[in-house]
Short mmCIF file of C-alpha atoms and ligand atoms in Angstrom, two decimals:
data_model
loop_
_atom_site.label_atom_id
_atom_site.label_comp_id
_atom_site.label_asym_id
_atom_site.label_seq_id
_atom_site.Cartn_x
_atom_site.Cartn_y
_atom_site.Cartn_z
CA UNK A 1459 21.11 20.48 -9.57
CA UNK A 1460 17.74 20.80 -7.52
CA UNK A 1461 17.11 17.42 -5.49
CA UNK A 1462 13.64 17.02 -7.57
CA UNK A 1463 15.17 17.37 -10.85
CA UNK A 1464 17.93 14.54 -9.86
CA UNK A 1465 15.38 12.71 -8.83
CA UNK A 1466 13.13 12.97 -12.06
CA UNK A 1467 15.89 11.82 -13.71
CA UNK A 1468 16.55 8.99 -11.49
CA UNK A 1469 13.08 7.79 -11.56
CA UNK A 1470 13.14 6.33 -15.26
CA UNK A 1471 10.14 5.02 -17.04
CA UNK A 1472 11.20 1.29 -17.10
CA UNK A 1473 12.16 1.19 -13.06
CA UNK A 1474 8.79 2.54 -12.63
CA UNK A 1475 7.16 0.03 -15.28
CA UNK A 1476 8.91 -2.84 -13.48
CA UNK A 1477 7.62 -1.49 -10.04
CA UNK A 1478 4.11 -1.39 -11.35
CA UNK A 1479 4.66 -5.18 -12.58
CA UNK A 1480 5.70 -5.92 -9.20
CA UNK A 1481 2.29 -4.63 -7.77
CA UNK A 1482 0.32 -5.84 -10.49
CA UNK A 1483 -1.57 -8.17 -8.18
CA UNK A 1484 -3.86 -4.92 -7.08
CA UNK A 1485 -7.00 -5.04 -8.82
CA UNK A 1486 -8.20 -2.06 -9.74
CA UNK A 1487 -12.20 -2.28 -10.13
CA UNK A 1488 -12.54 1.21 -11.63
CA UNK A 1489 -9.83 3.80 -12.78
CA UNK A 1490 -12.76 5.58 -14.02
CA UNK A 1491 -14.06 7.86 -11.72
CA UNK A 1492 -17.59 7.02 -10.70
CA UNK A 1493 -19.93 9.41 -10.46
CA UNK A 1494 -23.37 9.93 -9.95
CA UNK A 1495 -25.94 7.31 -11.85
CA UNK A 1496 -23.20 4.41 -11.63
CA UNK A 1497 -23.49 1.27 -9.70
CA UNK A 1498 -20.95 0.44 -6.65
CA UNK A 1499 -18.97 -2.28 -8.20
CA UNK A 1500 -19.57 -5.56 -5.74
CA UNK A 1501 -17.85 -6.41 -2.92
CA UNK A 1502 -16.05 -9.69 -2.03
CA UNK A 1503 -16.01 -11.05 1.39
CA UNK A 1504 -12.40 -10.32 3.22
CA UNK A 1505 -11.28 -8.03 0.36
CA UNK A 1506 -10.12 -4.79 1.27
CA UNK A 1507 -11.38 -2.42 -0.57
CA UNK A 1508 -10.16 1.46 -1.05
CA UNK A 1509 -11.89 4.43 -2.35
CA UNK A 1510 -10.00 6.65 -3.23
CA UNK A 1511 -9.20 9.37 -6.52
CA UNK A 1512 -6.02 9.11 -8.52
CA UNK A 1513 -4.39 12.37 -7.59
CA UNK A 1514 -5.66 12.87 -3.98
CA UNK A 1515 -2.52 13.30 -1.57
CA UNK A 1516 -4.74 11.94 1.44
CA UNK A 1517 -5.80 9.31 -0.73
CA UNK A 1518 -1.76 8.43 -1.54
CA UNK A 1519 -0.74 8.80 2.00
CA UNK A 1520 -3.11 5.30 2.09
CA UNK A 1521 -1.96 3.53 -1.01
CA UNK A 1522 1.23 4.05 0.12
CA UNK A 1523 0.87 2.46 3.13
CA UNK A 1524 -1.03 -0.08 1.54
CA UNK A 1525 1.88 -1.30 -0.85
CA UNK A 1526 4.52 -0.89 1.60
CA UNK A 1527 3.28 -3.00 4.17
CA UNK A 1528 2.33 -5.44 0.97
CA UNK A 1529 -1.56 -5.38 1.81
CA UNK A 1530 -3.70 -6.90 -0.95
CA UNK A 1531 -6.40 -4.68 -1.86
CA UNK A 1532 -9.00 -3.27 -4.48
CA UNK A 1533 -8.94 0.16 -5.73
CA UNK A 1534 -12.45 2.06 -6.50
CA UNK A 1535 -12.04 5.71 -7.83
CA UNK A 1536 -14.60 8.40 -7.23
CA UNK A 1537 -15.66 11.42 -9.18
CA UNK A 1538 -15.58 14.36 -6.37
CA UNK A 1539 -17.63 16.39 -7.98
CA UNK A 1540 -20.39 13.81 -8.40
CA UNK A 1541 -20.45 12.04 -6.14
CA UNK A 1542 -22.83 8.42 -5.75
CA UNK A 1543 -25.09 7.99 -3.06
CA UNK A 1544 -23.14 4.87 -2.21
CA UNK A 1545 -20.23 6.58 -1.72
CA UNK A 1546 -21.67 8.93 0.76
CA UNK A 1547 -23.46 6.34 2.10
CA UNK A 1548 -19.80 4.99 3.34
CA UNK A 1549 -18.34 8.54 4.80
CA UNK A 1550 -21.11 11.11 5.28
CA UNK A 1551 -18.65 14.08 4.82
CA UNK A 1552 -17.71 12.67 1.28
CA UNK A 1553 -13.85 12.63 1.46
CA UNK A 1554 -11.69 9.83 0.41
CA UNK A 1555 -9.85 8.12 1.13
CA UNK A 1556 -12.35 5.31 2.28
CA UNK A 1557 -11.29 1.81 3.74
CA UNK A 1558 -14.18 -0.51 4.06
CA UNK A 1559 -13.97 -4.53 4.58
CA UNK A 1560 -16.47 -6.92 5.27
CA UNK A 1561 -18.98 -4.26 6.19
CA UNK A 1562 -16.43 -1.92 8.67
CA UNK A 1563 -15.83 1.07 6.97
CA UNK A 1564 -13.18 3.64 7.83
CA UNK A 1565 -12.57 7.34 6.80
CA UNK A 1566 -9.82 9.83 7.21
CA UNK A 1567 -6.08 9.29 5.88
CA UNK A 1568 -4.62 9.45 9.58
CA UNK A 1569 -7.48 6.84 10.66
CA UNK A 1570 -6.94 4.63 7.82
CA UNK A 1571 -3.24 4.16 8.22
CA UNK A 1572 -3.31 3.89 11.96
CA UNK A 1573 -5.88 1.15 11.27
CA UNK A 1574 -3.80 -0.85 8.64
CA UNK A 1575 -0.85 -0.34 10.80
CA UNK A 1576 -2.19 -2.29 13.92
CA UNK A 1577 -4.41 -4.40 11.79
CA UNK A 1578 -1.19 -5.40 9.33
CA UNK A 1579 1.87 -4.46 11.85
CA UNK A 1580 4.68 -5.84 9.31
CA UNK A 1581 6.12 -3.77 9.00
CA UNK A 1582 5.76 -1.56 11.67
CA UNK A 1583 5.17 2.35 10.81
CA UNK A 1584 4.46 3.60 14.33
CA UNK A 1585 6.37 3.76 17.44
CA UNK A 1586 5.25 1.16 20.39
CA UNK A 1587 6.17 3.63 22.76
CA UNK A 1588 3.25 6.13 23.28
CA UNK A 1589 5.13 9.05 23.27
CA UNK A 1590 6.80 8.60 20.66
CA UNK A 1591 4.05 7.78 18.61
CA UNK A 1592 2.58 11.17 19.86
CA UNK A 1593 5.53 13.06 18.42
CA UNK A 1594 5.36 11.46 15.06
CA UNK A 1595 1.53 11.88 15.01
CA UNK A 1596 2.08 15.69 15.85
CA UNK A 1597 4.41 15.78 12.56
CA UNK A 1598 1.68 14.95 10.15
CA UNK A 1599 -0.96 16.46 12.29
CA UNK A 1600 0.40 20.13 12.13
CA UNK A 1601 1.65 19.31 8.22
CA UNK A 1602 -1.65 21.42 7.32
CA UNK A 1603 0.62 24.56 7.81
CA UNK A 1604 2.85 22.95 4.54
CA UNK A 1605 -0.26 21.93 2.71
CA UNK A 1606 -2.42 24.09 2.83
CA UNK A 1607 0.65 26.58 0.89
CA UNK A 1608 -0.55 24.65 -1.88
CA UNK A 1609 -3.03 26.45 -2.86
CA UNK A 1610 -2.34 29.59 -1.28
CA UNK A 1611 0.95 30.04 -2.79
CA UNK A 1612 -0.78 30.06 -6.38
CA UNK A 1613 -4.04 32.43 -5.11
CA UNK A 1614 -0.97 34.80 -3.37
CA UNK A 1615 0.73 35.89 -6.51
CA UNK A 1616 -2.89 37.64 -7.63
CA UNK A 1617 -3.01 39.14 -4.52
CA UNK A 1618 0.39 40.12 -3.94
CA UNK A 1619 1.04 38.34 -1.06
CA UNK A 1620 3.33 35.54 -2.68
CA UNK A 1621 6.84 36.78 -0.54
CA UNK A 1622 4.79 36.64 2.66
CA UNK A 1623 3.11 32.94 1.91
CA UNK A 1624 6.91 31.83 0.90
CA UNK A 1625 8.30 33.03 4.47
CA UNK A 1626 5.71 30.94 5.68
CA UNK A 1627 6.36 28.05 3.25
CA UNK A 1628 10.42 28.26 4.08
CA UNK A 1629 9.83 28.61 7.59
CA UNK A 1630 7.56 25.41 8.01
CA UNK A 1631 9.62 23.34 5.57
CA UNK A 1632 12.58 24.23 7.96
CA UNK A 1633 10.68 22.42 10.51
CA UNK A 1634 11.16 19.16 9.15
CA UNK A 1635 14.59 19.96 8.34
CA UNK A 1636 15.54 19.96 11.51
CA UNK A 1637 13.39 17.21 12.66
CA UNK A 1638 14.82 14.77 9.96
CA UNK A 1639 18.84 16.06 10.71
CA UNK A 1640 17.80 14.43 14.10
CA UNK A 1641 16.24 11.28 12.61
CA UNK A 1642 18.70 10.17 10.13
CA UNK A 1643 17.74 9.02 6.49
CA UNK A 1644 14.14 8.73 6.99
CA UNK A 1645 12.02 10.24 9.41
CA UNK A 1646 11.63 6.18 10.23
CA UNK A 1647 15.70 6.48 10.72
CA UNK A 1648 16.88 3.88 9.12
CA UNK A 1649 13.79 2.73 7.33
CA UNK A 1650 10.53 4.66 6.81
CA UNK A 1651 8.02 5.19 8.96
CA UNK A 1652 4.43 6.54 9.20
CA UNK A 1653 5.53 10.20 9.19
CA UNK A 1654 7.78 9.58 5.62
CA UNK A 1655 4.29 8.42 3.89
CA UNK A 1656 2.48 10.72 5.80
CA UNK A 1657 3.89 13.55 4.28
CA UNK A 1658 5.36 12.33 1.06
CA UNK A 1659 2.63 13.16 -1.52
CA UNK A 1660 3.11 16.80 -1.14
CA UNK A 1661 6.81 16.81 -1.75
CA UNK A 1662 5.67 15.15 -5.42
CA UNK A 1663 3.76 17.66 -6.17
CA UNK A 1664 6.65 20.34 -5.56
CA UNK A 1665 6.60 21.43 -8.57
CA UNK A 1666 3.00 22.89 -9.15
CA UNK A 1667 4.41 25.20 -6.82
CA UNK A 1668 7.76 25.48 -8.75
CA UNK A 1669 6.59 26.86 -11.82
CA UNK A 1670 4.77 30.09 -9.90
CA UNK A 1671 7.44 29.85 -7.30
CA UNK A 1672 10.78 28.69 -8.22
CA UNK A 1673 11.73 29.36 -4.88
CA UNK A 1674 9.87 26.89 -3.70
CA UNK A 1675 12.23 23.98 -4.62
CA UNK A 1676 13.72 21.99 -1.65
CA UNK A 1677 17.41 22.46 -3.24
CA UNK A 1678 20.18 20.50 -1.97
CA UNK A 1679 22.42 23.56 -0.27
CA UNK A 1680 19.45 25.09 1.86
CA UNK A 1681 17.67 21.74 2.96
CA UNK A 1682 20.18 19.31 2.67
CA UNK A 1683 18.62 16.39 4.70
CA UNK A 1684 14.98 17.02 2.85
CA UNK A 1685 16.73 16.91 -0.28
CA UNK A 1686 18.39 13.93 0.22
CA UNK A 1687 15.50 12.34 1.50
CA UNK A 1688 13.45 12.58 -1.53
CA UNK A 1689 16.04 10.85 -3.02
CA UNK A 1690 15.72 8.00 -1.09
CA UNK A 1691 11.97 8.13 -0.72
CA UNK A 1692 11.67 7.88 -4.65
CA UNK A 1693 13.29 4.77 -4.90
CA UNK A 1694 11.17 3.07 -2.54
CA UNK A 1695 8.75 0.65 -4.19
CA UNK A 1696 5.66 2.54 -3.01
CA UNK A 1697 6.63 5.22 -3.94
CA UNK A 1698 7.82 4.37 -7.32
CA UNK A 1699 3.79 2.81 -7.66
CA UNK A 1700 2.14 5.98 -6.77
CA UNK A 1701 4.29 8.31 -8.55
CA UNK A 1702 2.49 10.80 -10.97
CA UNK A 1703 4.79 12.71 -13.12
CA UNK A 1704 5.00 16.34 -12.16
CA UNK A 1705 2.86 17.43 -15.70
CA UNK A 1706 0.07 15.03 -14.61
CA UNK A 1707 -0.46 17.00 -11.19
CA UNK A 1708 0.21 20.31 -12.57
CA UNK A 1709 -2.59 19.45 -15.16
CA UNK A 1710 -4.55 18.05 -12.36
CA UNK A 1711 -4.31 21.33 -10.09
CA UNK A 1712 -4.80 23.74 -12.92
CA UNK A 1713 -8.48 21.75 -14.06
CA UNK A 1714 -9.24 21.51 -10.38
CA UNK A 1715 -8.63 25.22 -9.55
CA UNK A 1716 -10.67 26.08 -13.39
CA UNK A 1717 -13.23 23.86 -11.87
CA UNK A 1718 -13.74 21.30 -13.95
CA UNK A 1719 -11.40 18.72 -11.91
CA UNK A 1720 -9.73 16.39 -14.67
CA UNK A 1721 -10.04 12.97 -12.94
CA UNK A 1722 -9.14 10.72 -15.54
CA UNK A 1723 -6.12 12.47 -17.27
CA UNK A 1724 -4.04 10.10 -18.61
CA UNK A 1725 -6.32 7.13 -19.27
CA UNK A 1726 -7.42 5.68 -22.33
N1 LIG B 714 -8.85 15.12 6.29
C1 LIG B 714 -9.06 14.27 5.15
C2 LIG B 714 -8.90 15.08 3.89
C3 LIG B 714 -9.27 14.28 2.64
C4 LIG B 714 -9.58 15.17 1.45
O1 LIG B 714 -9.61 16.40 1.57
N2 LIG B 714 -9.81 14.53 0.31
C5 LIG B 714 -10.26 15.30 -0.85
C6 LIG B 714 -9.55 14.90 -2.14
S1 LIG B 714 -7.83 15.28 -2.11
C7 LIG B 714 -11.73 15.02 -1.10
O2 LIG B 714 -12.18 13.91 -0.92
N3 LIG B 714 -12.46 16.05 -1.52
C8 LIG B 714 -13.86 15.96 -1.83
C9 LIG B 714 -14.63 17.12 -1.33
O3 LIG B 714 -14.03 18.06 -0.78
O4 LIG B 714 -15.84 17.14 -1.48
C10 LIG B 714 -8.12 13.08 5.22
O5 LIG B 714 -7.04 13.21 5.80
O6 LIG B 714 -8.47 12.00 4.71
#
C-alpha cells in the first residue's frame, strides 16, 4: 500500500475534527475570500494577523508554523484574482502569505517563518548554529526544483514531455531521500523542524499529480524514509489543522489551471 493512501486512511474525519477543536481558539475574520470592493476587516492592537488563501502551499508553510509553535493569530483570506487595494497596500508584489502586527508587516513564506521563529522561539525550528541553519535554509530554498513539477508535470503530458519532467521529479525527490536517511524521523531528527513545514504542503497535494502520474507516488519500497515520514508528519497537530483532502486540491488546481480559481470550495 502507497504511504499516502495509508495515510488517508489514518487521518480519519473525527481525529481531524478533534484537532480542529483543539485550535478552535484561531479566529478566522474571513474564510471568504475578499476581493476587490470589500473593506479590510479591523485590526486589533497586538493581534497577529495573517493573510493568507485557503489552498496556498506558501501560505500553509505559515499556518503551520503558526499552530505548531501555538501562536495566537487571525486569519484574513484573499481573492488572488481580485485583489483589494488594501491588500496590496501591505505587499506590493501581491503574494500571500502576509504577516502584519501592530503596523510591521511582513511578506514571503521563508521571511515569515524565520520571523515567527525568532520572534516565538518555543519551540525552536531553526538551528542556532549558523551553518547549520544555512543547510536547512538551502533545503527549502532549492525545493522550487520539486514545486515547480507541479504544474509542469500536468502541462508535460500535452506536450509529450511527461517521462522527461518525471526523471526530473524522481531525481529531486531522491534528494531528500537521502537527506532525511541522514536526519532520522524528521528532517528536525527527532522532532520537526523548519525544513519538515517548509516543505510539507506539497507532499499533500501528491496526488494532483497522482492521477496524471501514478508514478508520482512516494511509495514505501522506493523512498522508504519519505514515506514513512508522511506518516509521521500527518499525525502532527498542525498538520492534522491544515489538512485539505486530496479532492479539495485536485478541485482547487483544476479551477485554477481553467482560470477561474475556486477559492471558496467547500464553504457554505
Ligand atoms: N515566494 C512566495 C510565493 C507565494 C505565492 O506564490 N503565493 C501565491 C498563492 S499560492 C500568490 O499569492 N499568488 C498571487 C499572484 O500570483 O498574483 C512565498 O514564498 O511566499
Amino acid at each position: 500500500m502507497s504511504a499516502f493512501t495509508c495515510c488517508q486512511r489514518r487521518l480519519q474525519k473525527s481525529l481531524i475534527q478533534e484537532t480542529k477543536r483543539h485550535f478552535s481558539e484561531i479566529k478566522i475574520m474571513s474564510e471568504k475570500a475578499l476581493g476587490i470592493g470589500s473593506a479590510c476587516p479591523p485590526l486589533t492592537p497586538g493581534v497577529l494577523r495573517l493573510y493568507s488563501m485557503r489552498f496556498c502551499p506558501y501560505a500553509q508553510r505559515t499556518r503551520l508554523v503558526l499552530l505548531h509553535k501555538k501562536i495566537e493569530f487571525e486569519t484574513v483570506n484573499i481573492n488572488l484574482k481580485q485583489k483589494p487595494d488594501w491588500f496590496y497596500a501591505r505587499n506590493p508584489i501581491g503574494l500571500v502569505p502576509v504577516l502584519e502586527i501592530d503596523g510591521k508587516v511582513l511578506y514571503e513564506s521563508n521571511v515569515c517563518n524565520e520571523y515567527l521563529d525568532n520572534v516565538y522561539p518555543s519551540p525552536r525550528l531553526m538551528p542556532t548554529d549558523f551553518y547549520q541553519a544555512c543547510q536547512d535554509k538551502m533545503l527549502w530554498e532549492t525545493f522550487g526544483k520539486v514545486s515547480q513539477l507541479f504544474y509542469e508535470i500536468p502541462k508535460s503530458v500535452a506536450d509529450g514531455t511527461l517521462p522527461k519532467c518525471l526523471r526530473r521529479y524522481e531525481r529531486q525527490i531522491t534528494r531528500y531521500e537521502i537527506e532525511l536517511s541522514k536526519r532520522g524521523k524528521y528532517f528536525g531528527g527527532s522532532s520537526p523542524c523548519m525544513v519538515d513545514f517548509m516543505i510539507w504542503p506539497w507532499f499533500e497535494r501528491i496526488p494532483v499529480l497522482t492521477i496524471i502520474a501514478p508514478e508520482a507516488e512516494i511509495k514505501s519500497h522506493k523512498f522508504p524514509h519519505l514515506s514513512s515520514w508522511m506518516n509521521v508528519m500527518m499525525e502532527l497537530p498542525a498538520v492534522k489543522e491544515t489538512y485539505e483532502e486530496p479532492t479539495a486540491h485536485v478541485h482547487f488546481f483544476s479551477s485554477l489551471r481553467a482560470g477561474s480559481p475556486d477559492y471558496d470550495y467547500g464553504l457554505s
